[in-house]
RNA sequence: UGGGUCGUCGUCUAGGGGUAGGACAAGGGACUUUGAAUCCCUGAACGAAGGUUCGAUUCCUUCCGACCCAACCA
């Protein structure tokens, strides 16, 4: 975590490097990742986490704080605090002892507010919520001063103390900064600093009947911690003057620099906590960690690795452009990582029974098969073959098209790692459905190569009926079938863009016996079908696999 | 009709007064006991118009387009 050799370059890191070089902030570098614990982290947060935590590579001894922006108890919960910590850690980032909560600063913030009142820079406003909104004006019309704007310092102090003491009802008073009701930046039109909320806070309980608002709390929390570079997303650009105002007029000396970058957008994906919450609450998904969710916990359960996510975040870069990243890039990142890391195994998703007629019942042949085609360190395992096997339904076609190289009547194909078989007969039920294939094998082709050197193009996967383990497999696909789920013809809700086929459960899969030692969360490549992991949350001892991503399939692509 | 920000291949992103680079996607080929992986090749971009300049995608001006802002959310 030192030399900036492998540190990616972007405009934020350029600013930081310049500041470091010029000796700004006494050469200190401190960033922070400031989530509000009101939902689960998603891949957009992962981008922010990478930007903030990886900034540490720019300077020996640099620090990145994990700070919870928990100033709105109505929306927040410890469940979210816990999941956020777990997700940040899982992504591979260690905040050491630097974990903080804005709620830890409530007392200090309260004193800062009193100081602003004393300096005549803040006042208690007693207008109704409607009047506050109305008097704020709009984009083209300046606001008008509140009738309470010129209350005396003494009265303001008294009122504010009584707000804090819990004497007033919600909505009766707020504390506002006295800046400029005519500012073209609406944020500067006497922004609210405190509102009365008699809500129990997940950390401070009922100690506070008033809670600070983001603009007041955030910048000052940064200043208190000694943050040097406060990195956030573009929508806060308009807040920067306010951020600076609070720190300049109140802060403990240190003036952090707010820098904004564009938040992540992904095709076929929504990344707003509000809408993700809608999916959860409307039960369109199984929860925040549903494998179809773009949450860190969902991706993890789906089988995405931390490395694939951080690599992805590095690839997309950091800029101020409002862009939409092709979800295919994320998919590429996980294929790339799993290609290197996942052992290969044989698993049949939609089994078709095959009887090898010239192999006696009870006879078992064992083949040694490598777990990885390119990396010997993965080792080998034994796969058993016997008279009855199962192959993938898709790997047999009664009337195959020209370039189909799998099994068909009269054709020969290789069973991966094992031998060659030829299809002699197709057995159908009364409905005409193919229920079984009768084949013969070439005992001279042990391992898969024929003794006479004849060419066999097709290789398919299979399992031995007597040895296979029954399994359930969840096939996941994109949650939405529209590239931009949020752009809709009038009246159509984004929920109407859900992909009805985003999940398909296969209950009669068969996997090779070596999988008996698989542990929850383990990643595998089921040869020729995709990458899967043993569901980390599945019941103990059950074989439930989640499909992380399919293999690239140029054959299917050409066919369509 | 206000304020803020942004326009580079289909997508994301470098670069920067002198041949516009990379990744993903796409197309083609080689290899292959995964129609995977790997390797090779190909096509593909500076929003527009003026100005400055020997030369502008880069600097200037204007225009056009996109996004954000009027929660007691963050």
mmCIF file of N, CA, C and O in Angstrom, chain A residues 5 22 80 106 123 128 182 235 256 269 279 283 330 392 395 425 427 462 488 503 545 551:
data_model
loop_
_atom_site.group_PDB
_atom_site.id
_atom_site.type_symbol
_atom_site.label_atom_id
_atom_site.label_comp_id
_atom_site.label_asym_id
_atom_site.label_seq_id
_atom_site.Cartn_x
_atom_site.Cartn_y
_atom_site.Cartn_z
ATOM 1 N N UNK A 5 2.857 3.177 -8.033
ATOM 2 C CA UNK A 5 3.090 2.509 -9.311
ATOM 3 C C UNK A 5 1.810 1.944 -9.905
ATOM 4 O O UNK A 5 1.472 2.190 -11.050
ATOM 5 N N UNK A 22 2.522 20.261 -3.072
ATOM 6 C CA UNK A 22 2.604 21.650 -2.644
ATOM 7 C C UNK A 22 2.612 21.795 -1.120
ATOM 8 O O UNK A 22 2.727 22.896 -0.596
ATOM 9 N N UNK A 80 -28.354 -2.030 8.879
ATOM 10 C CA UNK A 80 -27.618 -1.452 7.763
ATOM 11 C C UNK A 80 -26.160 -1.160 8.149
ATOM 12 O O UNK A 80 -25.247 -1.334 7.344
ATOM 13 N N UNK A 106 -22.789 14.704 17.803
ATOM 14 C CA UNK A 106 -24.005 15.484 18.055
ATOM 15 C C UNK A 106 -23.773 16.623 19.055
ATOM 16 O O UNK A 106 -24.254 17.737 18.865
ATOM 17 N N UNK A 123 -30.527 31.278 13.018
ATOM 18 C CA UNK A 123 -31.714 31.701 13.753
ATOM 19 C C UNK A 123 -32.756 30.598 13.770
ATOM 20 O O UNK A 123 -32.780 29.723 12.901
ATOM 21 N N UNK A 128 -44.245 27.602 9.193
ATOM 22 C CA UNK A 128 -44.692 26.246 8.887
ATOM 23 C C UNK A 128 -43.821 25.702 7.754
ATOM 24 O O UNK A 128 -43.181 26.461 7.023
ATOM 25 N N UNK A 182 -31.694 35.408 -1.359
ATOM 26 C CA UNK A 182 -31.775 35.773 -2.779
ATOM 27 C C UNK A 182 -30.707 35.063 -3.607
ATOM 28 O O UNK A 182 -30.585 35.298 -4.803
ATOM 29 N N UNK A 235 -24.064 15.302 -7.552
ATOM 30 C CA UNK A 235 -25.255 16.041 -7.131
ATOM 31 C C UNK A 235 -24.976 16.956 -5.946
ATOM 32 O O UNK A 235 -25.812 17.774 -5.579
ATOM 33 N N UNK A 256 -11.511 20.944 4.768
ATOM 34 C CA UNK A 256 -11.442 19.879 3.766
ATOM 35 C C UNK A 256 -11.879 20.405 2.409
ATOM 36 O O UNK A 256 -12.640 21.359 2.333
ATOM 37 N N UNK A 269 -29.810 -1.952 -15.041
ATOM 38 C CA UNK A 269 -29.650 -1.980 -13.588
ATOM 39 C C UNK A 269 -30.170 -0.682 -12.987
ATOM 40 O O UNK A 269 -30.046 0.367 -13.600
ATOM 41 N N UNK A 279 -37.914 -2.570 -4.509
ATOM 42 C CA UNK A 279 -37.870 -3.962 -4.961
ATOM 43 C C UNK A 279 -37.977 -4.911 -3.781
ATOM 44 O O UNK A 279 -38.655 -5.930 -3.840
ATOM 45 N N UNK A 283 -41.414 -7.132 -2.537
ATOM 46 C CA UNK A 283 -41.129 -8.572 -2.652
ATOM 47 C C UNK A 283 -40.868 -9.028 -4.093
ATOM 48 O O UNK A 283 -41.116 -10.184 -4.423
ATOM 49 N N UNK A 330 -19.007 -5.435 -16.374
ATOM 50 C CA UNK A 330 -19.015 -6.092 -15.067
ATOM 51 C C UNK A 330 -18.963 -7.593 -15.288
ATOM 52 O O UNK A 330 -18.237 -8.317 -14.611
ATOM 53 N N UNK A 392 -26.567 -33.416 -21.037
ATOM 54 C CA UNK A 392 -27.425 -32.242 -21.147
ATOM 55 C C UNK A 392 -28.401 -32.446 -22.303
ATOM 56 O O UNK A 392 -27.986 -32.848 -23.400
ATOM 57 N N UNK A 395 -27.541 -31.106 -25.572
ATOM 58 C CA UNK A 395 -26.408 -31.672 -26.289
ATOM 59 C C UNK A 395 -26.820 -32.814 -27.213
ATOM 60 O O UNK A 395 -25.984 -33.518 -27.772
ATOM 61 N N UNK A 425 -29.777 -45.238 -30.851
ATOM 62 C CA UNK A 425 -31.234 -45.312 -30.809
ATOM 63 C C UNK A 425 -31.797 -44.241 -29.892
ATOM 64 O O UNK A 425 -31.206 -43.894 -28.874
ATOM 65 N N UNK A 427 -35.051 -43.236 -27.651
ATOM 66 C CA UNK A 427 -36.254 -43.801 -27.034
ATOM 67 C C UNK A 427 -37.186 -42.665 -26.632
ATOM 68 O O UNK A 427 -36.769 -41.702 -25.987
ATOM 69 N N UNK A 462 -21.086 -34.663 -18.750
ATOM 70 C CA UNK A 462 -21.935 -35.790 -18.382
ATOM 71 C C UNK A 462 -21.729 -36.110 -16.909
ATOM 72 O O UNK A 462 -20.772 -35.616 -16.293
ATOM 73 N N UNK A 488 -38.998 5.542 -19.136
ATOM 74 C CA UNK A 488 -40.223 4.833 -19.442
ATOM 75 C C UNK A 488 -41.165 5.655 -20.280
ATOM 76 O O UNK A 488 -41.226 6.852 -20.142
ATOM 77 N N UNK A 503 -34.999 -15.240 -12.979
ATOM 78 C CA UNK A 503 -34.595 -16.382 -12.151
ATOM 79 C C UNK A 503 -35.370 -17.623 -12.572
ATOM 80 O O UNK A 503 -36.584 -17.593 -12.727
ATOM 81 N N UNK A 545 -26.984 -24.366 -5.988
ATOM 82 C CA UNK A 545 -25.985 -23.548 -6.659
ATOM 83 C C UNK A 545 -26.635 -22.335 -7.321
ATOM 84 O O UNK A 545 -27.761 -22.418 -7.808
ATOM 85 N N UNK A 551 -21.002 -18.848 -19.442
ATOM 86 C CA UNK A 551 -19.780 -18.738 -20.233
ATOM 87 C C UNK A 551 -20.135 -17.942 -21.481
ATOM 88 O O UNK A 551 -21.299 -17.885 -21.867
#
